[in-house]
Amino acid sequence: MKVVKNVCYRQMARFATVVMSCLMSHGVLAQTLDQMVATALPGNQTELTFTFSESAPTPRIYVVDSPARLVMDLWDVTRSDQVDRSLTVGSGLVSNVNFAQTSDRMRVVVEMTESVSYDALSNGKSLTLRLGNDVTPSAPQPMERVAQDASDNTRITGIDFERIEGNAGRVTLSMSDDRAGLDIIEEGTGIIVNLTGATLSPGLAQKLDVTAFATPINFIDAMNADDSAAILILPSSDPFDYLAYQSNNQLVLDFKPVSLGSQLERQAELFPFSGQEIDLNFQSVEVRSVLQIIAEVAEKNLVVGEEVGGNTTLRLKNVPWDQALDIILKTNGLDKRIVGNVMLVGDAAQIAERERQELENQQQVKELAPLVTEYIQIDYRRASEMKEYLSAANLISERGFVLSDDQTNVLMVRETNAAIEDIRRTLKRFDVEVAQIMVEARVVTASANFSESLGVKWGFANGPTTVLGDGQLSLGSAITGPGIAGVGQSGLNVDFGVAGPSLAVGFIKNSLLLSAELSALESSGNGEVISQPKVITTNGKAANITSGQQIPYQTVEDGTTTTAFKDVALSLNVTPQLNPGDRIAMDLAINQDSVGSTLANGEISINTNQLTTSVVVSDGDTIVLGGVFRTEASDGVQKVPGLGDIPILGAAFRNKQVTEQKNELLIFITPKLIRESLSVR
């Protein structure tokens, strides 16, 4: 026991030593940030002053253009409780300042409305960060410019390339730490990755040719530049999109190819102008004259308001006419409306006011319009159901009303003429004949021989036949039914898995062969068609059919005997949905119960088979669902007592019986679209 304690004490001492060394190495207790003050300066500039408990540390600063952020890392610094984690500035171009703490440093993130220049200066315990578009380095004598130690630069230890899923290319940069600043620039057709405060390890400053990988990347060129490392990625001419993210000491860039359509959509979003390119070079020319020239190029009729006047000076070269028009309108406080082939140009405020007045006039006309009464006959749906649709669509105003009568299937509507026309258009879309679908199910139990024959090979034969047409079912050593000839052996193979529990799905194009095979199956004694339920329902409506019996059972509680009933039934629940191309989606729930054996206490057991699934089948095709496989095996020995136990000779005095029975439950589902209703003429 003493030895164990000594070992524990030594381990605890070592652990404490490691923890203290880690804390000291990371400088958790080195110093704290006590205060941050934001000051607004002339020229839309902002000055951030950070006050520390000891001498101001040397920061690592880098700028991100999109979104506009300035990130400053301060090693061996923690934030005091007097400084909030997030501070709102709202001065100049600076909106917020956020602080994040790690084990060895504090990160300061300055959120800006746009990228600006900056200057960092230290003076004793203070660190001043000045931000603005016109910031110039200021150097009072007592202050020293913040500098970075080149020996402390991040080293790039590896540049890896690999092809990933989707023919995409991945560039992975491994670094010694995560202190380097990141700036990604799109220049021409290439991507430049600038890592501020990083240097390439020896041997990495080279150009890599990765064209053979067939990705959007052709070349990767790495080089050192001053106090940073630059990675130039040259893509191919095919359209692409890229994603960059950093995780600890790794920077990953993924380049994914995109389709031409996606590239055109992206270009259209960035540059929505597509008119004919024109050149305009005018010095103090009337705006009306420039608008007339653009209208002639656009081949549109022009109407200019009387309020449009003044002169403009512009020089545009190879600019789409719609972009040139947009520039002229925005610079002169104008707006346009295009109706057909006519373009109206006027003062933006006056156009908006005119449209507002038109809307008010339309609302007044709508409120004062006379009401009329219409009786609308509903043909295929219930009148009350259509009334609910009209109410949900807010087509009935406060002045009007709608009544429904399901006996005559008529809607009485009192509204304005314009509103009644909208109501008629809405009813025309909803009051349509709904397709009817018949769903037929065959529940079959098959013996091992037949299920094995069915499971070995079945599919579609492509060879012609005079009886079945193109779609045929091949059953391997198939049972031949009446009128079946030329059954092929090629096509889709599906294994029903008769060697164990499984679920297999397949399709049959023609139910004629299926019926013949099942008839032959029953005739040969290899199987039994348990049930064949059918149900007809409308598109999108659930249907249920149940057939069976109720088994009584008794329960005794507190000396009182009660009798209850348990359903033993075959049920089919289906909700069909007609899709384009006459493909029918079905939510199926099939339950097959049967009376089992009588238990020792006199109660009757119930055997249950359930199937719940969702499938999509073409009109008239049969989907095969199979897999409830059951095996019953028994061994028995009959012998003469004593003599049957004699070695070798005892075989003459005993009889061994081995019985094995295999059965499989197969379910065939056939949906059929009822295209014509039955009628008596």
XYZ file of C-alpha atoms in Angstrom:
681
model
C 0.000 0.000 0.000
C 2.822 2.410 0.726
C 4.319 1.802 -2.685
C 1.059 2.595 -4.405
C 0.712 5.836 -2.476
C 4.252 6.917 -3.311
C 3.624 6.245 -6.984
C 0.420 8.244 -6.873
C 2.142 11.128 -5.134
C 4.938 11.136 -7.683
C 2.442 11.102 -10.559
C 0.488 13.958 -9.041
C 3.675 15.951 -8.564
C 4.702 15.360 -12.163
C 1.235 16.392 -13.368
C 1.326 19.592 -11.341
C 4.781 20.385 -12.681
C 3.591 19.906 -16.263
C 0.544 22.114 -15.713
C 2.618 24.901 -14.176
C 5.168 24.723 -16.941
C 2.427 24.930 -19.537
C 0.871 27.915 -17.830
C 4.219 29.640 -17.602
C 5.161 28.775 -21.177
C 1.914 30.166 -22.538
C 2.144 33.184 -20.320
C -1.412 32.953 -19.021
C -0.431 35.169 -16.122
C 1.890 37.462 -18.117
C -0.413 40.482 -18.361
C -3.974 41.584 -18.930
C -5.860 43.993 -21.162
C -7.352 46.502 -18.717
C -9.088 48.987 -21.016
C -10.015 49.777 -24.614
C -11.065 53.296 -25.706
C -12.430 54.221 -29.156
C -11.972 57.812 -30.391
C -13.468 59.363 -33.526
C -10.972 61.425 -35.579
C -11.492 63.862 -38.474
C -11.608 62.399 -41.954
C -13.796 59.403 -41.009
C -10.942 57.835 -39.007
C -11.122 55.859 -35.793
C -8.458 55.394 -33.108
C -8.526 52.360 -30.806
C -6.347 52.558 -27.689
C -5.573 49.392 -25.727
C -4.145 49.705 -22.214
C -2.296 46.740 -20.643
C -1.122 45.929 -17.132
C 2.514 45.850 -18.321
C 4.423 46.902 -21.438
C 2.386 46.671 -24.613
C 3.020 43.368 -26.431
C 4.049 43.053 -30.064
C 0.933 42.190 -32.112
C 0.503 40.160 -35.275
C -1.962 42.010 -37.558
C -3.567 41.031 -40.821
C -6.565 42.297 -42.811
C -9.402 40.374 -44.510
C -11.147 42.134 -47.387
C -14.398 40.143 -47.544
C -15.872 40.589 -45.044
C -13.880 43.659 -44.006
C -12.050 42.617 -40.843
C -8.824 43.506 -39.056
C -7.478 40.689 -36.914
C -4.838 41.325 -34.243
C -3.261 38.536 -32.195
C -1.701 39.392 -28.806
C 0.375 36.628 -27.224
C 0.532 36.069 -23.466
C -2.402 38.453 -22.891
C -5.734 37.865 -21.204
C -8.815 40.079 -21.037
C -9.745 41.520 -17.664
C -13.314 41.465 -16.397
C -13.577 45.224 -16.973
C -13.435 44.706 -20.763
C -16.528 43.204 -22.368
C -16.184 40.387 -24.844
C -17.888 42.442 -27.562
C -17.855 46.237 -27.793
C -19.965 48.398 -30.112
C -18.005 51.333 -31.583
C -20.127 52.780 -34.396
C -17.504 55.385 -35.198
C -16.153 56.029 -38.663
C -15.833 52.802 -40.587
C -15.569 50.636 -37.415
C -18.741 48.939 -36.178
C -17.681 46.430 -33.494
C -14.626 45.095 -31.671
C -14.719 41.466 -30.496
C -12.309 39.588 -28.217
C -11.574 35.852 -28.316
C -9.330 34.007 -25.850
C -7.217 30.904 -26.367
C -4.662 29.200 -24.153
C -1.709 31.259 -25.416
C -3.116 34.454 -26.902
C -5.967 36.885 -27.230
C -7.449 37.658 -30.654
C -8.976 41.066 -31.355
C -11.339 41.222 -34.344
C -12.266 44.694 -35.591
C -15.386 44.651 -37.775
C -15.440 47.364 -40.444
C -17.866 48.469 -43.135
C -15.089 48.403 -45.742
C -11.391 47.600 -45.936
C -9.194 50.522 -44.825
C -5.540 51.189 -44.131
C -4.216 51.050 -40.579
C -1.297 52.106 -38.440
C -0.198 50.522 -35.117
C 1.892 52.407 -32.542
C 3.061 51.456 -29.040
C 3.945 53.699 -26.095
C 4.665 52.067 -22.756
C 1.592 50.208 -21.620
C -0.553 51.523 -24.478
C -1.075 50.191 -27.995
C -2.799 52.526 -30.442
C -4.516 51.270 -33.593
C -5.530 53.959 -36.086
C -7.872 53.010 -38.964
C -9.068 55.014 -41.968
C -8.748 55.417 -45.698
C -6.248 58.263 -45.367
C -4.199 56.964 -42.449
C -0.521 57.901 -42.669
C 2.081 56.592 -40.243
C 2.508 59.027 -37.377
C 5.684 58.829 -35.374
C 5.971 61.135 -32.349
C 9.292 60.875 -30.651
C 8.151 59.047 -27.533
C 6.333 56.428 -29.595
C 7.818 53.495 -31.424
C 6.341 51.791 -34.440
C 5.182 48.241 -33.881
C 7.490 45.831 -35.637
C 7.431 42.104 -36.067
C 10.328 39.797 -35.497
C 11.167 38.052 -38.758
C 12.561 35.093 -36.871
C 9.131 34.513 -35.371
C 7.488 33.987 -38.757
C 5.218 31.051 -39.429
C 6.844 28.339 -41.547
C 4.915 26.609 -44.317
C 5.998 23.015 -43.953
C 4.046 21.360 -46.759
C 1.986 21.959 -49.915
C -0.184 18.996 -50.866
C -2.590 18.435 -53.734
C -5.210 15.741 -54.189
C -8.218 15.004 -56.339
C -11.445 14.603 -54.366
C -15.012 13.617 -55.159
C -16.753 15.453 -57.979
C -13.557 16.030 -60.021
C -12.588 18.734 -57.547
C -9.026 19.671 -56.617
C -7.863 20.284 -53.039
C -4.765 22.279 -52.064
C -3.656 21.814 -48.446
C -1.079 24.138 -46.845
C 0.512 22.827 -43.635
C 2.006 25.467 -41.302
C 4.038 25.398 -38.118
C 1.365 27.481 -36.319
C -1.783 29.462 -37.035
C -0.355 32.943 -36.562
C -0.035 33.879 -40.238
C -2.440 36.411 -41.669
C -4.539 35.285 -44.634
C -5.525 37.288 -47.680
C -6.996 35.682 -50.828
C -7.059 37.792 -54.001
C -8.649 37.024 -57.369
C -6.315 38.480 -59.985
C -7.220 37.803 -63.596
C -7.945 34.096 -63.948
C -5.696 33.102 -61.023
C -6.065 32.958 -57.241
C -3.313 34.433 -55.041
C -3.087 33.302 -51.416
C -0.990 35.749 -49.359
C 0.150 34.537 -45.949
C 1.431 37.523 -44.020
C 4.231 36.746 -41.601
C 4.932 33.329 -43.148
C 7.882 31.870 -45.024
C 8.259 28.769 -47.161
C 10.397 25.929 -45.937
C 13.412 25.096 -48.141
C 12.380 23.187 -51.239
C 8.758 24.385 -51.342
C 9.407 27.469 -53.473
C 8.656 25.785 -56.782
C 5.974 25.398 -59.444
C 3.847 22.238 -59.438
C 2.122 20.922 -62.574
C -1.129 19.119 -61.634
C -2.791 19.205 -65.044
C -2.781 15.401 -65.293
C -5.285 15.123 -62.402
C -8.099 16.634 -64.575
C -9.303 19.122 -61.965
C -9.974 22.865 -62.283
C -6.336 23.466 -61.156
C -3.429 23.364 -63.624
C -0.470 24.848 -61.720
C 0.492 25.710 -58.129
C 3.339 28.244 -57.827
C 4.768 29.004 -54.340
C 7.236 31.826 -53.616
C 8.551 34.018 -50.798
C 7.882 37.758 -50.947
C 9.342 40.063 -48.265
C 7.730 39.132 -44.963
C 5.057 36.893 -46.487
C 4.551 33.820 -48.612
C 2.496 33.852 -51.803
C 0.785 30.819 -53.326
C -0.383 31.366 -56.918
C -3.023 28.902 -58.119
C -3.597 28.906 -61.880
C -6.876 27.232 -62.835
C -7.931 25.865 -66.183
C -10.171 27.710 -68.611
C -13.271 25.747 -67.495
C -15.703 27.441 -65.091
C -15.018 26.754 -61.406
C -15.860 27.817 -57.875
C -13.609 27.668 -54.827
C -13.860 27.478 -51.051
C -11.138 28.305 -48.502
C -11.130 27.395 -44.813
C -8.527 27.026 -42.088
C -8.446 24.459 -39.306
C -5.672 24.922 -36.740
C -2.387 24.737 -38.658
C -3.881 23.736 -42.015
C -5.286 25.923 -44.769
C -7.486 24.086 -47.268
C -8.640 25.391 -50.659
C -11.167 23.376 -52.670
C -11.699 24.105 -56.359
C -14.914 22.596 -57.746
C -15.928 22.592 -61.427
C -19.285 24.152 -62.220
C -21.504 23.872 -65.252
C -21.662 26.552 -67.902
C -25.246 27.352 -66.922
C -24.264 27.900 -63.285
C -21.370 30.106 -64.387
C -23.669 32.209 -66.560
C -26.164 32.579 -63.708
C -23.371 33.715 -61.403
C -22.153 36.217 -63.963
C -25.694 37.482 -64.455
C -26.046 38.057 -60.718
C -22.772 39.973 -60.559
C -23.378 41.869 -63.811
C -27.078 42.000 -64.739
C -26.589 44.108 -67.899
C -26.828 42.428 -71.301
C -27.561 45.221 -73.801
C -25.604 46.156 -76.894
C -22.268 47.778 -76.099
C -21.936 51.451 -77.029
C -19.380 54.262 -76.721
C -20.396 57.648 -75.294
C -18.095 60.650 -74.987
C -19.899 63.920 -74.198
C -18.912 67.135 -72.522
C -21.767 69.108 -70.962
C -24.521 67.676 -73.163
C -28.250 67.773 -72.386
C -29.526 64.725 -70.591
C -32.504 64.543 -72.981
C -30.155 64.206 -75.966
C -28.209 61.363 -74.342
C -31.452 59.556 -73.485
C -32.585 59.899 -77.101
C -29.343 58.308 -78.340
C -29.700 55.368 -75.917
C -33.345 54.870 -76.948
C -32.318 54.649 -80.606
C -29.690 52.016 -79.786
C -32.187 50.056 -77.672
C -34.856 50.418 -80.391
C -37.436 51.645 -77.920
C -39.902 54.497 -77.915
C -38.978 57.230 -75.451
C -41.201 59.457 -73.313
C -39.372 62.029 -71.170
C -41.085 64.032 -68.440
C -40.984 67.815 -68.396
C -39.033 67.792 -65.138
C -36.039 66.121 -66.820
C -33.377 68.679 -67.681
C -29.804 69.724 -67.089
C -26.530 68.698 -68.679
C -24.187 65.779 -68.100
C -20.591 64.880 -68.901
C -19.621 61.265 -69.429
C -17.113 59.071 -71.171
C -18.095 55.442 -71.576
C -16.412 52.876 -73.789
C -17.725 49.382 -74.565
C -20.536 49.683 -72.023
C -23.933 47.944 -72.442
C -26.650 50.477 -73.209
C -28.758 49.390 -70.219
C -25.775 49.947 -67.905
C -25.138 53.375 -69.444
C -28.812 54.234 -68.971
C -28.692 53.097 -65.347
C -25.617 55.278 -64.693
C -27.244 58.368 -66.234
C -30.490 57.879 -64.324
C -28.786 57.394 -60.942
C -26.437 60.371 -61.350
C -29.344 62.690 -62.230
C -31.963 61.440 -59.740
C -34.120 59.890 -62.450
C -35.946 56.604 -62.868
C -37.526 54.649 -65.690
C -40.501 52.436 -66.420
C -40.623 50.147 -69.466
C -44.050 49.073 -70.727
C -43.822 46.967 -73.839
C -41.739 48.926 -76.331
C -42.166 52.263 -74.583
C -39.656 53.621 -72.052
C -40.830 56.370 -69.679
C -38.138 58.491 -67.983
C -38.846 61.013 -65.256
C -37.922 62.208 -61.801
C -37.651 59.230 -59.455
C -39.689 60.854 -56.677
C -42.425 61.935 -59.072
C -42.673 58.479 -60.637
C -42.990 56.866 -57.212
C -45.655 59.391 -56.182
C -47.559 58.854 -59.431
C -47.570 55.076 -58.898
C -48.774 55.522 -55.332
C -51.666 57.661 -56.526
C -52.556 55.073 -59.165
C -52.671 52.354 -56.510
C -54.910 54.504 -54.304
C -57.238 55.190 -57.233
C -57.410 51.477 -58.031
C -58.219 50.732 -54.395
C -60.968 53.353 -54.378
C -62.441 51.979 -57.594
C -62.352 48.494 -56.097
C -64.092 49.685 -52.927
C -66.779 51.624 -54.831
C -67.367 49.084 -57.626
C -70.898 47.605 -57.645
C -71.435 44.076 -56.369
C -72.980 41.362 -58.528
C -74.196 37.871 -57.653
C -72.990 34.818 -59.525
C -73.921 31.134 -59.203
C -70.950 28.930 -60.077
C -71.448 25.217 -60.696
C -68.750 22.924 -59.267
C -68.220 19.821 -61.405
C -65.718 17.496 -59.745
C -65.134 18.664 -56.168
C -67.379 19.527 -53.253
C -68.727 23.058 -53.130
C -67.842 23.373 -49.442
C -64.249 22.331 -50.200
C -63.969 25.002 -52.904
C -65.352 27.588 -50.472
C -62.515 26.807 -48.066
C -59.978 27.282 -50.876
C -61.422 30.706 -51.731
C -61.327 31.803 -48.090
C -57.742 30.603 -47.638
C -56.690 32.531 -50.770
C -58.291 35.798 -49.439
C -60.318 36.206 -52.629
C -63.453 37.316 -50.762
C -63.445 40.958 -49.677
C -65.141 42.414 -46.615
C -68.029 43.609 -48.804
C -68.625 40.258 -50.482
C -69.562 36.780 -49.332
C -69.721 33.201 -50.606
C -72.216 30.408 -49.845
C -71.883 26.709 -50.672
C -74.487 23.981 -51.198
C -73.174 20.416 -51.422
C -76.527 18.984 -52.545
C -76.559 20.999 -55.767
C -72.762 21.524 -55.660
C -73.182 25.232 -56.371
C -71.332 28.269 -55.035
C -73.180 31.542 -54.583
C -70.701 34.417 -54.839
C -71.430 38.109 -54.373
C -68.461 40.256 -55.383
C -67.302 42.784 -57.941
C -66.881 41.716 -61.558
C -63.100 41.805 -61.291
C -63.130 39.678 -58.130
C -65.519 37.152 -59.695
C -63.176 36.739 -62.646
C -60.314 35.970 -60.245
C -62.527 33.469 -58.435
C -63.454 31.731 -61.698
C -59.782 31.415 -62.688
C -58.955 29.939 -59.279
C -61.826 27.440 -59.419
C -60.779 26.393 -62.908
C -57.399 25.317 -61.547
C -58.793 23.322 -58.605
C -62.094 21.989 -59.940
C -60.666 19.279 -62.186
C -61.293 15.561 -62.454
C -59.074 13.627 -60.099
C -57.458 10.465 -61.386
C -58.580 7.157 -59.899
C -56.061 4.460 -59.108
C -56.651 0.769 -58.430
C -54.113 -0.954 -56.213
C -53.998 -4.751 -56.293
C -51.963 -6.825 -53.870
C -51.141 -10.553 -54.026
C -49.920 -12.155 -50.820
C -48.329 -15.527 -51.617
C -46.649 -18.208 -49.512
C -44.158 -20.277 -51.502
C -42.295 -23.446 -50.640
C -38.518 -23.666 -50.760
C -38.415 -25.103 -54.268
C -40.502 -22.423 -55.864
C -39.009 -19.549 -53.916
C -35.531 -20.770 -54.814
C -36.528 -20.971 -58.477
C -38.015 -17.489 -58.271
C -35.043 -16.170 -56.380
C -32.255 -17.590 -58.524
C -32.930 -15.515 -61.579
C -35.770 -13.433 -62.818
C -35.874 -10.343 -65.010
C -36.908 -8.862 -68.328
C -36.290 -10.557 -71.640
C -35.584 -8.386 -74.632
C -36.370 -11.007 -77.271
C -39.710 -10.788 -79.081
C -42.562 -13.152 -78.327
C -46.018 -13.550 -79.785
C -47.698 -13.800 -76.404
C -46.064 -11.363 -73.953
C -44.511 -8.587 -76.000
C -41.306 -6.877 -74.805
C -41.619 -7.233 -71.049
C -41.158 -10.784 -69.833
C -40.311 -12.540 -66.622
C -37.538 -15.110 -66.497
C -37.768 -17.602 -63.612
C -34.703 -19.782 -64.146
C -36.108 -23.302 -63.988
C -39.507 -21.705 -64.343
C -42.836 -23.349 -63.864
C -44.494 -23.225 -67.252
C -48.077 -22.060 -67.314
C -50.586 -22.098 -70.133
C -49.834 -19.939 -73.107
C -46.264 -19.085 -71.984
C -43.565 -19.474 -74.583
C -40.170 -18.084 -75.385
C -39.288 -17.009 -71.852
C -35.892 -15.349 -71.954
C -33.024 -15.713 -69.506
C -31.514 -12.210 -69.764
C -32.303 -9.023 -67.986
C -32.407 -7.815 -64.422
C -31.367 -10.431 -61.852
C -32.779 -10.175 -58.366
C -31.906 -12.534 -55.511
C -34.751 -13.059 -53.059
C -32.276 -14.430 -50.520
C -33.862 -17.756 -49.795
C -30.844 -18.748 -47.667
C -31.851 -16.360 -44.863
C -34.026 -13.395 -43.865
C -33.919 -10.717 -46.547
C -35.870 -8.161 -48.506
C -35.696 -7.944 -52.278
C -37.470 -5.640 -54.712
C -38.055 -6.047 -58.422
C -40.429 -5.053 -61.208
C -42.611 -7.044 -63.610
C -43.846 -5.310 -66.769
C -46.747 -7.640 -67.581
C -49.024 -9.238 -64.964
C -50.206 -11.934 -67.429
C -47.118 -14.020 -66.853
C -47.329 -13.469 -63.081
C -50.898 -14.772 -62.965
C -49.949 -17.798 -65.037
C -46.973 -18.587 -62.844
C -49.015 -18.266 -59.651
C -51.672 -20.548 -61.131
C -49.028 -23.122 -61.960
C -47.580 -22.630 -58.476
C -50.898 -23.527 -56.844
C -51.460 -26.445 -59.224
C -48.096 -27.991 -58.389
C -48.631 -27.625 -54.659
C -45.542 -25.461 -54.159
C -47.410 -22.448 -52.899
C -50.638 -20.794 -51.924
C -52.138 -17.426 -52.758
C -53.276 -16.319 -49.328
C -55.178 -13.241 -50.423
C -55.642 -10.874 -53.313
C -57.092 -7.590 -52.007
C -57.988 -4.760 -54.384
C -58.923 -1.185 -53.591
C -59.766 1.859 -55.739
C -59.151 5.400 -54.533
C -58.619 8.867 -55.936
C -55.226 10.435 -56.361
C -53.729 11.472 -53.027
C -56.485 9.938 -50.879
C -55.810 7.141 -48.398
C -57.711 3.895 -48.828
C -58.110 0.887 -46.560
C -59.566 -2.571 -46.993
C -59.795 -5.071 -44.135
C -61.090 -8.652 -44.103
C -60.870 -11.187 -41.285
C -62.343 -12.321 -38.018
C -62.228 -11.561 -34.304
C -60.848 -14.047 -31.773
C -62.325 -13.808 -28.252
C -60.141 -14.039 -25.193
C -60.908 -13.723 -21.497
C -59.185 -11.747 -18.781
C -59.740 -12.047 -15.037
C -59.221 -9.058 -12.766
C -60.349 -8.910 -9.153
C -62.450 -12.007 -9.654
C -64.288 -10.461 -12.628
C -64.042 -12.204 -15.969
C -64.267 -10.053 -19.059
C -64.258 -11.061 -22.699
C -62.423 -9.045 -25.330
C -61.788 -9.605 -29.006
C -58.568 -9.536 -31.046
C -58.696 -8.787 -34.754
C -57.227 -11.430 -37.039
C -57.482 -9.825 -40.420
C -55.883 -9.019 -43.729
C -55.614 -5.257 -44.200
C -54.272 -3.079 -46.995
C -53.648 0.627 -46.370
C -52.414 2.619 -49.342
C -52.078 6.279 -50.298
C -51.257 6.653 -54.022
C -49.856 9.787 -55.619
C -49.764 10.178 -59.410
C -46.474 11.660 -60.632
C -45.462 12.895 -64.105
C -44.870 10.127 -66.631
C -47.701 7.984 -65.167
C -45.473 6.897 -62.300
C -47.380 6.149 -59.105
C -45.868 6.700 -55.654
C -47.452 4.636 -52.883
C -47.286 4.610 -49.107
C -48.105 0.986 -48.272
C -49.045 -0.751 -45.049
C -49.961 -4.450 -45.395
C -50.909 -6.631 -42.436
C -51.519 -10.388 -42.754
C -52.741 -12.158 -39.583
C -53.627 -15.808 -39.208
C -54.828 -18.075 -36.407
C -51.942 -19.973 -34.871
C -51.794 -22.910 -32.513
C -53.696 -23.404 -29.263
C -51.568 -22.762 -26.198
C -51.465 -24.921 -23.061
C -53.766 -22.521 -21.198
C -56.367 -22.820 -23.944
C -55.658 -19.463 -25.562
C -55.098 -19.130 -29.302
C -51.925 -17.601 -30.704
C -51.981 -15.206 -33.651
C -49.382 -15.185 -36.418
C -48.680 -11.704 -37.795
C -46.845 -10.523 -40.940
C -46.519 -6.770 -41.477
C -45.035 -4.640 -44.243
C -44.719 -0.827 -44.257
C -42.888 0.870 -47.126
C -42.941 3.603 -49.782
C -42.376 2.725 -53.440
C -42.691 4.293 -56.904
C -44.049 2.114 -59.733
C -45.028 2.815 -63.334
C -48.667 2.419 -64.321
C -49.534 -1.281 -64.722
C -46.168 -2.587 -63.509
C -45.833 -4.953 -60.571
C -43.417 -4.384 -57.760
C -42.289 -7.466 -55.881
C -41.660 -7.255 -52.155
C -40.374 -10.429 -50.567
C -38.448 -11.582 -47.654
C -40.362 -13.048 -44.728
C -38.545 -16.393 -44.761
C -39.470 -19.122 -42.304
C -37.693 -22.477 -41.722
C -38.996 -25.328 -39.563
C -36.703 -28.318 -38.864
C -37.178 -31.326 -36.619
C -35.151 -34.462 -35.863
C -36.595 -37.670 -34.423
C -35.257 -41.135 -33.580
C -37.263 -44.314 -33.013
C -35.372 -47.313 -31.590
C -35.699 -50.599 -29.715
C -34.682 -50.025 -26.130
C -31.256 -51.425 -25.462
C -30.686 -52.906 -28.890
C -30.823 -49.510 -30.618
C -27.887 -48.259 -28.508
C -25.487 -51.010 -29.599
C -22.615 -49.534 -31.669
C -22.781 -50.293 -35.398
C -25.324 -53.132 -34.982
C -27.765 -50.753 -33.288
C -28.454 -49.052 -36.621
C -30.612 -52.049 -37.566
C -32.834 -51.449 -34.529
C -33.436 -47.652 -34.856
C -35.071 -45.246 -37.321
C -34.026 -41.599 -37.711
C -36.424 -39.048 -39.189
C -35.337 -35.553 -40.354
C -37.992 -33.067 -41.394
C -37.278 -29.612 -42.843
C -39.863 -27.211 -44.174
C -39.078 -23.823 -45.722
C -41.651 -21.167 -46.589
C -41.349 -17.620 -47.857
C -43.925 -14.825 -47.901
C -44.001 -12.882 -51.201
C -46.025 -9.718 -51.774
C -46.848 -8.435 -55.282
C -48.229 -4.877 -55.653
C -49.738 -3.676 -58.962
C -51.097 -0.099 -59.299
C -53.263 0.693 -62.307
C -54.469 4.091 -63.434
C -58.174 4.041 -64.336
C -58.223 6.187 -67.420
C -61.943 5.911 -68.349
C -64.881 5.805 -66.006
C -67.498 3.068 -66.363
C -70.745 4.311 -67.870
C -74.033 2.871 -69.134
C -75.230 4.108 -72.517
